[in-house]
GROMACS .gro file of C-alpha atoms in nm:
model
  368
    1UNK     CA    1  24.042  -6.000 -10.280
    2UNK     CA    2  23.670  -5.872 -10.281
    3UNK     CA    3  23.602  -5.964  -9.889
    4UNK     CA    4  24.001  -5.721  -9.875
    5UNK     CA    5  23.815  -5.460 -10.089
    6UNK     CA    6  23.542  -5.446  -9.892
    7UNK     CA    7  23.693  -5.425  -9.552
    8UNK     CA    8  23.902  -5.109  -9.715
    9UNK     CA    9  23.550  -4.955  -9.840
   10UNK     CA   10  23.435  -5.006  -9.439
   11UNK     CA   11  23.747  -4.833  -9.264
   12UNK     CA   12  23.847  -4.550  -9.594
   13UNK     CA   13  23.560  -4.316  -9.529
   14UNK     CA   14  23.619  -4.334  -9.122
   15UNK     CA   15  24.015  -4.292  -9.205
   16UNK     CA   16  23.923  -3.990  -9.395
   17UNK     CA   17  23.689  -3.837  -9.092
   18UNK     CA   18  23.957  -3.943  -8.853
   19UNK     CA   19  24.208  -3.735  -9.058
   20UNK     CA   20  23.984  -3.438  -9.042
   21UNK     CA   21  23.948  -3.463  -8.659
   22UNK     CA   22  24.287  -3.303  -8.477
   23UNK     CA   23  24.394  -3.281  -8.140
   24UNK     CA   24  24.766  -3.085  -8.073
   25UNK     CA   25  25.050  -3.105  -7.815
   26UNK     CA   26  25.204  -2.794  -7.830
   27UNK     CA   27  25.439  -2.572  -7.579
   28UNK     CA   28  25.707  -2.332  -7.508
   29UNK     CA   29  25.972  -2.333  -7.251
   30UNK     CA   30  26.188  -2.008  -7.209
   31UNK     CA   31  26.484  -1.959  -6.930
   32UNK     CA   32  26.673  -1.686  -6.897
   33UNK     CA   33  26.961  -1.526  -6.682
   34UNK     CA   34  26.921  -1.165  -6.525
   35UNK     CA   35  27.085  -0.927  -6.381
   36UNK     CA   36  26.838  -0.638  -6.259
   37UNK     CA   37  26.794  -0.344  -5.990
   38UNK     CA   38  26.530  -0.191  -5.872
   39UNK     CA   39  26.681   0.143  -5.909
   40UNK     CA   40  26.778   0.440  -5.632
   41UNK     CA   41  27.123   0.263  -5.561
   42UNK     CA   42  26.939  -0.075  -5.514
   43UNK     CA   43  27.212  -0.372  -5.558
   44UNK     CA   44  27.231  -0.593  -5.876
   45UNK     CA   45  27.060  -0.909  -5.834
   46UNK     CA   46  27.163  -1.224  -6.055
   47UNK     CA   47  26.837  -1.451  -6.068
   48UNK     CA   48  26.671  -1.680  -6.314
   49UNK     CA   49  26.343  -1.581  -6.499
   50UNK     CA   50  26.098  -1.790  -6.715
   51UNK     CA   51  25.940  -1.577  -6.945
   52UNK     CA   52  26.121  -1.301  -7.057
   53UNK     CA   53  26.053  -1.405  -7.398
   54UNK     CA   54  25.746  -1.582  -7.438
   55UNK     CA   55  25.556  -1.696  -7.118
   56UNK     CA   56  25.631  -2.094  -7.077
   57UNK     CA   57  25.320  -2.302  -7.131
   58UNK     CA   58  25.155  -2.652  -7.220
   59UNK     CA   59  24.859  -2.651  -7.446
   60UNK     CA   60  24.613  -2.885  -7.610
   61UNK     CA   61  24.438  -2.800  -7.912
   62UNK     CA   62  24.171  -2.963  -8.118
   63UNK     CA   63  23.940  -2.935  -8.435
   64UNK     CA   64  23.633  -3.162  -8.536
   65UNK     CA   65  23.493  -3.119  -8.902
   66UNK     CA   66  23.167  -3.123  -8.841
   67UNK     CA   67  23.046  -3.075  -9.244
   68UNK     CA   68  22.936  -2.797  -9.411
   69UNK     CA   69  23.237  -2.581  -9.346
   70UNK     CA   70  23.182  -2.619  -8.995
   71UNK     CA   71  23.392  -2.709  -8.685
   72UNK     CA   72  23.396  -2.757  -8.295
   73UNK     CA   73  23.736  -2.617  -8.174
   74UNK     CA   74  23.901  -2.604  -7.844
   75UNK     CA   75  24.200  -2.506  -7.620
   76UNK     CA   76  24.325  -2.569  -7.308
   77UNK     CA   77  24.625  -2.418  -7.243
   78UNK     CA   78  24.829  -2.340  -6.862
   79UNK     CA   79  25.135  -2.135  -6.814
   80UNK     CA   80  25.461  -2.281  -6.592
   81UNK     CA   81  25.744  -2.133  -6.473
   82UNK     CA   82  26.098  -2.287  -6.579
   83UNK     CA   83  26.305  -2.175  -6.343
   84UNK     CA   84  26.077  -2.337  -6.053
   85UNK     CA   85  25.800  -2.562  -6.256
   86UNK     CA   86  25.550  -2.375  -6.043
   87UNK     CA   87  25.217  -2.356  -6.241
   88UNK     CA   88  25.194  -1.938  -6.405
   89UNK     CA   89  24.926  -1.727  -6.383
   90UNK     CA   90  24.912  -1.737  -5.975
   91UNK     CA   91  24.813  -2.127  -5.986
   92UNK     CA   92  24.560  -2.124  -6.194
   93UNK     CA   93  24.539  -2.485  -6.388
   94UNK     CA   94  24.441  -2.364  -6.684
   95UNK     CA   95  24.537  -1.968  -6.659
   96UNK     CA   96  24.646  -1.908  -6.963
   97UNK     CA   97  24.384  -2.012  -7.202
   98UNK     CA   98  24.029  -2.223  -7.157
   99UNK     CA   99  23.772  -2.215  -7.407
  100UNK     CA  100  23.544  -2.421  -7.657
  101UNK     CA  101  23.329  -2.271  -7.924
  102UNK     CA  102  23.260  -2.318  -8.328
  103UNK     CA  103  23.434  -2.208  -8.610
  104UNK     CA  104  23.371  -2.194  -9.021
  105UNK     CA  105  23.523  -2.199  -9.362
  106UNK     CA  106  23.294  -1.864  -9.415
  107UNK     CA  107  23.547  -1.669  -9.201
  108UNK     CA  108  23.343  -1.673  -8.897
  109UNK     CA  109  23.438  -1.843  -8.551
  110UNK     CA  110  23.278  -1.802  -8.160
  111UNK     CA  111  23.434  -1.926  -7.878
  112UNK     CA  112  23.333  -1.917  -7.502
  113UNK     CA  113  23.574  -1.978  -7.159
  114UNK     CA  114  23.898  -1.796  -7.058
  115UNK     CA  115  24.051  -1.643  -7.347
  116UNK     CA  116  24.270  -1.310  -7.453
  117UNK     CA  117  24.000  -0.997  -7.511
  118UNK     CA  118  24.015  -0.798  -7.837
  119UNK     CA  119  24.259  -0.512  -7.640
  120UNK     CA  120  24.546  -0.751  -7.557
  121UNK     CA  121  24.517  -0.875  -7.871
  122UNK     CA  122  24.520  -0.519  -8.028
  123UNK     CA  123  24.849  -0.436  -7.826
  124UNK     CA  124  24.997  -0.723  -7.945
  125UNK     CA  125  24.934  -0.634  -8.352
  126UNK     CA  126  25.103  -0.303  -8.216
  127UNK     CA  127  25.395  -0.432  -8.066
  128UNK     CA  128  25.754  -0.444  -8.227
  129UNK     CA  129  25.837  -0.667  -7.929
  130UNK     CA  130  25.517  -0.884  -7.981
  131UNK     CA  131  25.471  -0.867  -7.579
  132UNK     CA  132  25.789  -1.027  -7.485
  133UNK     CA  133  26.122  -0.920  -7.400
  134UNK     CA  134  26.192  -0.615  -7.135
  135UNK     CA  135  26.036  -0.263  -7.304
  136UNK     CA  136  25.714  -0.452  -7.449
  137UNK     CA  137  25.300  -0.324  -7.402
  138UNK     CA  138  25.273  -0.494  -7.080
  139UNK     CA  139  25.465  -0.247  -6.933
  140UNK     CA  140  25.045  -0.052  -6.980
  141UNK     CA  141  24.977  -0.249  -6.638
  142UNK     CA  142  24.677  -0.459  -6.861
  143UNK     CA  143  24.545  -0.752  -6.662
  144UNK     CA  144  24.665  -0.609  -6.361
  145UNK     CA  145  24.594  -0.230  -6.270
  146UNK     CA  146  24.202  -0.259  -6.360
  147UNK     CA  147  24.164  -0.535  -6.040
  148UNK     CA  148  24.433  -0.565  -5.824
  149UNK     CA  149  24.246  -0.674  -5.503
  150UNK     CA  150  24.139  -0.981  -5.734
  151UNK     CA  151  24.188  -1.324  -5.617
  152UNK     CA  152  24.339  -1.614  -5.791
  153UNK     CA  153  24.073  -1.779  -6.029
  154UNK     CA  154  23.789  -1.466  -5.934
  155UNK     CA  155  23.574  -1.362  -6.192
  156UNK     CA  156  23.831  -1.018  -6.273
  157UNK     CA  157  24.161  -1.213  -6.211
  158UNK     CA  158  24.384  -1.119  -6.523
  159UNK     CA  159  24.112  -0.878  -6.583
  160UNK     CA  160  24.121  -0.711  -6.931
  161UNK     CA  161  24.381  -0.930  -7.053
  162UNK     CA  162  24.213  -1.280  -7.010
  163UNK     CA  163  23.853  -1.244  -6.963
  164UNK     CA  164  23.689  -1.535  -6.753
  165UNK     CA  165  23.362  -1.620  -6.828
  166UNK     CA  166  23.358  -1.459  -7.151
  167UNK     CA  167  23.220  -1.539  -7.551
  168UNK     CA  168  23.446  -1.360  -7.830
  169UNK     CA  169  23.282  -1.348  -8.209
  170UNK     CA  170  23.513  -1.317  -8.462
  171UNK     CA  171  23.472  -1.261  -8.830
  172UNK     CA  172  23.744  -1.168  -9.132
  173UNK     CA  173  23.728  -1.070  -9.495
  174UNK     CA  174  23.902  -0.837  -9.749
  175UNK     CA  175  24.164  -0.750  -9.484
  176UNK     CA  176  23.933  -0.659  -9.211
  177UNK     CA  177  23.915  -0.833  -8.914
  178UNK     CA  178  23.646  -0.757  -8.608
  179UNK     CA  179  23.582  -0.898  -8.301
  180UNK     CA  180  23.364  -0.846  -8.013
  181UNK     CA  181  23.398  -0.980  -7.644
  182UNK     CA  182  23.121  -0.976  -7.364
  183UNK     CA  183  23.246  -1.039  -7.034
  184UNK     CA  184  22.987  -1.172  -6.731
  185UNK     CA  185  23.313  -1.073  -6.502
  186UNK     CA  186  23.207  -1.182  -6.130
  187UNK     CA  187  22.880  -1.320  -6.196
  188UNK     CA  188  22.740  -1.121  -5.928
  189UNK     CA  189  22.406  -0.972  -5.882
  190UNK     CA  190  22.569  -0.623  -5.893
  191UNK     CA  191  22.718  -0.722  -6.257
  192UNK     CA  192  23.035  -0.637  -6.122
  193UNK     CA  193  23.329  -0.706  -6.387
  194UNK     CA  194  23.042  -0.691  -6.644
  195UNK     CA  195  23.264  -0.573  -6.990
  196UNK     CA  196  23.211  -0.518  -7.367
  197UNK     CA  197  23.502  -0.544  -7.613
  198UNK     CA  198  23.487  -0.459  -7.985
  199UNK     CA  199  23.852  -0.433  -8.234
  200UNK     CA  200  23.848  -0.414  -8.584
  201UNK     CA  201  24.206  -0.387  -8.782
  202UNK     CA  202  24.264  -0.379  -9.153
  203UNK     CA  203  24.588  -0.580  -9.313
  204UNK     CA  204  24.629  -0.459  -9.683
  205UNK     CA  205  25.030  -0.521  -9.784
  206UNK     CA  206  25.239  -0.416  -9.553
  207UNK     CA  207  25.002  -0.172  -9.348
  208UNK     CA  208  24.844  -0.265  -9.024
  209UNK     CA  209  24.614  -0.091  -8.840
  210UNK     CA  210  24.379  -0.165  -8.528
  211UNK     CA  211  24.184   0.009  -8.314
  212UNK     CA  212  23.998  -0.122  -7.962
  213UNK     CA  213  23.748  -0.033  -7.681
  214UNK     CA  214  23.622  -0.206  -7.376
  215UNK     CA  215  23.389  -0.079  -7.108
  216UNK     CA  216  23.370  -0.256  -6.784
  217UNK     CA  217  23.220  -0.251  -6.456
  218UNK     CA  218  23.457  -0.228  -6.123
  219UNK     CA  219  23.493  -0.541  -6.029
  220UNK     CA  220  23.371  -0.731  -5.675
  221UNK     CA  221  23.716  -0.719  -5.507
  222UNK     CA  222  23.772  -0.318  -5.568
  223UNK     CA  223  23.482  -0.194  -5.421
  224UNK     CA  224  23.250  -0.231  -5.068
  225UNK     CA  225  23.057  -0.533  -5.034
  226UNK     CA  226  22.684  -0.434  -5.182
  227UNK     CA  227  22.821  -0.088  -5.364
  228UNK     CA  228  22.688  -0.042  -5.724
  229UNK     CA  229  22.998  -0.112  -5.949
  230UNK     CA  230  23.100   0.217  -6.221
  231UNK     CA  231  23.198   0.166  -6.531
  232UNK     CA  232  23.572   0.245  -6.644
  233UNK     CA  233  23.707   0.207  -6.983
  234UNK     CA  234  23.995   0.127  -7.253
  235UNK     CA  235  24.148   0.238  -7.570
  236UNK     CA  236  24.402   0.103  -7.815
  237UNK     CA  237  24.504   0.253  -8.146
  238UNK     CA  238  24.774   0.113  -8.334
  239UNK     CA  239  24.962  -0.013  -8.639
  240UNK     CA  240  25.228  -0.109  -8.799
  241UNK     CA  241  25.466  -0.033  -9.167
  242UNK     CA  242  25.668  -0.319  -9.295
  243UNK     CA  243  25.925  -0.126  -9.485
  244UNK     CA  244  26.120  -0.466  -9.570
  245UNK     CA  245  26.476  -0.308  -9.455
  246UNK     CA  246  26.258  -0.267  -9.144
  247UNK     CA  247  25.886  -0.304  -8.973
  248UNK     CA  248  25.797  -0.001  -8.744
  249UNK     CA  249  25.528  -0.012  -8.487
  250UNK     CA  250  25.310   0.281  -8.242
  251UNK     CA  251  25.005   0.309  -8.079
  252UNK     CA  252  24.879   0.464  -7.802
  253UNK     CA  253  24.652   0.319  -7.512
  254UNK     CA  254  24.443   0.480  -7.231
  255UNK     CA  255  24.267   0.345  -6.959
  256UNK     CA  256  24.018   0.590  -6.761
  257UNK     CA  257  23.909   0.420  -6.416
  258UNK     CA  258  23.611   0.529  -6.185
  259UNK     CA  259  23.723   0.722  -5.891
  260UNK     CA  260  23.362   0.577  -5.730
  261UNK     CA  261  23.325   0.355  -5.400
  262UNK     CA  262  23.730   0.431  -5.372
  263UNK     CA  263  23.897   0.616  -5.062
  264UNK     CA  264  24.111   0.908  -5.267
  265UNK     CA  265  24.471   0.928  -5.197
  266UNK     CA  266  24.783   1.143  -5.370
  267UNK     CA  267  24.864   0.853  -5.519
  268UNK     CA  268  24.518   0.752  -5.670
  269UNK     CA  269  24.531   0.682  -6.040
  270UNK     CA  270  24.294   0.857  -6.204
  271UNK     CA  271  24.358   0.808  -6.586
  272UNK     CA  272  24.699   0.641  -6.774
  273UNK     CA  273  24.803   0.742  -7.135
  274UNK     CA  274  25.070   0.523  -7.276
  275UNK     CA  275  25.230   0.609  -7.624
  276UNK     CA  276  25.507   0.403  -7.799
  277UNK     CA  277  25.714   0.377  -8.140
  278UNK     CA  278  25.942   0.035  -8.183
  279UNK     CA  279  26.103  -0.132  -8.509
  280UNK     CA  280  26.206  -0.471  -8.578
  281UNK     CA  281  26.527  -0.448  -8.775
  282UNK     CA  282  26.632  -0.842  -8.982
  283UNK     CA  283  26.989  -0.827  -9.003
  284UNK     CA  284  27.024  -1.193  -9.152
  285UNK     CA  285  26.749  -1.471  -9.187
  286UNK     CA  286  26.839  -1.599  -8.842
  287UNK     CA  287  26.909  -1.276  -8.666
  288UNK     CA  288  26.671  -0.961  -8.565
  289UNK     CA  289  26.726  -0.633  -8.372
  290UNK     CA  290  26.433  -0.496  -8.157
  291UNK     CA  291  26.394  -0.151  -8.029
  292UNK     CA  292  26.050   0.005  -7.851
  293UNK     CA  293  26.016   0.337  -7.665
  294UNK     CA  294  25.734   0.410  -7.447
  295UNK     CA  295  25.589   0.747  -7.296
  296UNK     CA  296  25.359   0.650  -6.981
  297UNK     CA  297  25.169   0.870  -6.781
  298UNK     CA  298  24.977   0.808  -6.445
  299UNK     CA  299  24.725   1.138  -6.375
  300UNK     CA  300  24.690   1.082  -6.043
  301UNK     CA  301  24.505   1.305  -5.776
  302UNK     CA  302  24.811   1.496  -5.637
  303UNK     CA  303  25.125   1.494  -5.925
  304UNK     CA  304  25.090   1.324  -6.225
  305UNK     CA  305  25.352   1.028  -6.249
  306UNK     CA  306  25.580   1.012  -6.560
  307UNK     CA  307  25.790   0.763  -6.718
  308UNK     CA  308  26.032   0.654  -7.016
  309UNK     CA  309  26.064   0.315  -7.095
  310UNK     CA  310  26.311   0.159  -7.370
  311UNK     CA  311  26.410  -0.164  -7.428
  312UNK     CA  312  26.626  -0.341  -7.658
  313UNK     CA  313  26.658  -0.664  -7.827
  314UNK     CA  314  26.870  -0.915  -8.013
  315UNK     CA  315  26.732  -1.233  -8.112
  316UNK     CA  316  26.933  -1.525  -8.305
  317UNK     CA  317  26.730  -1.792  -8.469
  318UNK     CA  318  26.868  -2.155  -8.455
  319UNK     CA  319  26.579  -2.280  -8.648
  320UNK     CA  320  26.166  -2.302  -8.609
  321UNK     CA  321  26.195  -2.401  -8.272
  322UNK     CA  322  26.490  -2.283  -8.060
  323UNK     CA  323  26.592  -1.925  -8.012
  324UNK     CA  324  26.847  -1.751  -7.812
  325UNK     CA  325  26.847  -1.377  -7.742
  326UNK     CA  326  26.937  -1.080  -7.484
  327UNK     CA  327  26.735  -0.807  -7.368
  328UNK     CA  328  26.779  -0.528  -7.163
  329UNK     CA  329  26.546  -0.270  -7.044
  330UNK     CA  330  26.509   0.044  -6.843
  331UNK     CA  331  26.318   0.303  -6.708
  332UNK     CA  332  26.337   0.660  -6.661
  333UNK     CA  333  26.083   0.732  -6.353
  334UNK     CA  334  25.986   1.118  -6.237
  335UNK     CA  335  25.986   1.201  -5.846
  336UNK     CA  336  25.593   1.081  -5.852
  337UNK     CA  337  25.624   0.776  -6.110
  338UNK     CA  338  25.707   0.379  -6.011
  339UNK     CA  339  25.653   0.235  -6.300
  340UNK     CA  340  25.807  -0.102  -6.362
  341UNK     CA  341  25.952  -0.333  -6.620
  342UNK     CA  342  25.748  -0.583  -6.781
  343UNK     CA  343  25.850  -0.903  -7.015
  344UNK     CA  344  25.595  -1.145  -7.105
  345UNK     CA  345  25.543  -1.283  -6.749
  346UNK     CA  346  25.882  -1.177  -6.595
  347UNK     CA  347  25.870  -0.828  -6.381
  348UNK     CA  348  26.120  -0.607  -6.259
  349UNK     CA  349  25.938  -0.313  -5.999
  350UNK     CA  350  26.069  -0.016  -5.877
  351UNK     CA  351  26.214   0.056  -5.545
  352UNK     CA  352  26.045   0.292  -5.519
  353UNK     CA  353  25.903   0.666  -5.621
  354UNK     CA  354  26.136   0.805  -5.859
  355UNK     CA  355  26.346   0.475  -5.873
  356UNK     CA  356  26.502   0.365  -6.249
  357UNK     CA  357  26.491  -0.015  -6.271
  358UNK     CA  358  26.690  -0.180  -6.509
  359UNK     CA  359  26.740  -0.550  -6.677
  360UNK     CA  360  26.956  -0.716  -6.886
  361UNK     CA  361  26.853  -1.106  -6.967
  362UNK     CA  362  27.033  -1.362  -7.199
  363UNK     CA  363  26.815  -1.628  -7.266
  364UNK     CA  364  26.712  -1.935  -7.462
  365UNK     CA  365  26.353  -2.030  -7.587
  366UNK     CA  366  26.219  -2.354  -7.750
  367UNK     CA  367  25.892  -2.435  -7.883
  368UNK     CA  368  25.731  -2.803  -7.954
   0.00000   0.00000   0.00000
């Protein structure tokens, strides 16, 4: 019995640090059915989508206690598309989400790699459709209107939404959260892509608010080889009521580009204003009703562009894991305006000018 009790008093205290020390599986897979047009008397197509609700993925996660209220954390997370098991986010292995860092029990965490900046995140506290489903804040073009000529895994690639080579500091208390994101972009000597990214947002009850900036450089791909890269910028104010019979959402979001070391067409965007309302409606424990509305804008240098957006939801909860729903969206585009649909990683574009796409998915999503 004693040499039993004191092979338990060897292996207790490294059971305990071993139970401290976490490392998590985790993923989504979403599939849905469509049937969508591109608008201006376009046919229907019937297709499959992944990621009309949330984007399909694969993640690890892990924590190590490290004493002291202090831990190492990580993630490494990739997206995948369902309907073809083709890696998401253009091929990128890890596209979704890469980073390491430290957090603490004081409220305090900072975290280095790949990761979402402080105004995706802010559009997604001011979302009634949470960035999924056809008629969410994608539909602002973030990630992909401030450096389209990026290439896949590029310093800018995703810009704005996932920053690459990027540290985020966050800290919380009394309801307040902040957070602040510098970017190095493309690494080049030009400090192209170069960003900063403060949020702060305020929970007390059932009142949200948030508010967001970043200022970035043009990035490498956008501009001449050698040019000086101009800054541009972004805005994000938002919130959101829980009523109980119902939680309403708005915000409004700008993003001002430089018309520098760019050839000037009637098309050139010079500024975008987005404004939108939405409400998430429980009819049941397992059932919800989602509705959003969104005003965009494109100043450009010859007509301004102008378009409605709404899209509509019903989602049915089978339990913590599995979900079904439909979704349809559409859009309402002026003479000068393509805008397109956006779920979380499915798209729908317009024709184009002055086309009205439209979308109408019933799909299923489970998590693990």
């Amino acid at each position: 019995m004693k040499r039993i009790a004191a092979v338990l008093a060897t292996l207790i205290p490294f059971a305990c640090v071993q139970a401290q020390d976490t490392v998590t599986i985790y993923g989504v897979l979403d599939a849905s059915v469509s049937v969508a047009s591109g608008g201006a008397g376009a046919d229907n197509i019937k297709r499959m989508d992944s990621g009309v609700g949330p984007g399909s993925r694969l993640g690890f996660k892990g924590k190590e206690e490290l004493g002291n209220g202090l831990s190492a954390i990580f993630t490494l997370e990739m997206g995948l598309n369902t309907d073809t098991g083709a890696l998401g986010q253009g091929g990128l292995a890890w596209g979704r989400q890469a980073y390491v860092g430290l957090g603490s029990t004081a409220g305090w965490r900072i975290t280095a790699g790949r990761q979402y900046t402080p105004i995706l995140l802010a559009l997604y506290d001011a979302d009634a459709m949470q960035q999924v489903y056809w008629g969410n804040t994608d539909s602002t073009g973030i990630g992909g209107q401030q450096s389209p000529n990026s290439g896949l895994g590029a310093g800018c690639q995703g810009y704005s939404a996932r920053a690459n080579n990027s540290v985020l500091l966050t800290a919380s208390g009394q309801g307040f959260t902040g957070k602040i994101m510098l970017g190095a972009g493309d690494e080049s000597t030009q400090g192209s892509g170069r960003s900063m990214s403060p949020s702060l947002s305020y929970t007390n009850g059932p009142v949200m608010v948030v508010a967001a900036y970043s200022k970035f450089r043009q990035c490498a791909a956008d501009i001449p080889a050698g040019a000086t890269p101009s800054w541009q910028s972004e805005v994000v104010l938002g919130g959101s009521l829980d009523l109980g019979v119902a939680k309403l959402f708005g915000g409004y979001y700008d993003y001002n580009p430089s018309e520098a070391n760019k050839t000037l067409t009637p098309t050139t965007a010079t500024e975008s204003h987005y404004v939108w309302l939405g409400a998430r409606v429980p009819l049941s424990e397992s059932s919800t009703v989602i509705a959003q509305y969104t005003h965009e804008t494109q100043k450009q240098t010859a007509a301004d562009g102008v378009g409605h957006v709404l899209g509509v939801t019903y989602e049915y909860t089978f339990s913590k894991r599995t979900r079904t729903y439909v979704t349809a969206g559409k859009i309402w585009n002026n003479a000068t305006a393509k805008f397109g649909l956006v779920a979380a990683t499915a798209v729908q574009s317009a024709t184009g000018l002055g086309a009205d796409p439209r979308v109408i998915s019933f799909g299923v999503t489970h998590s693990f």
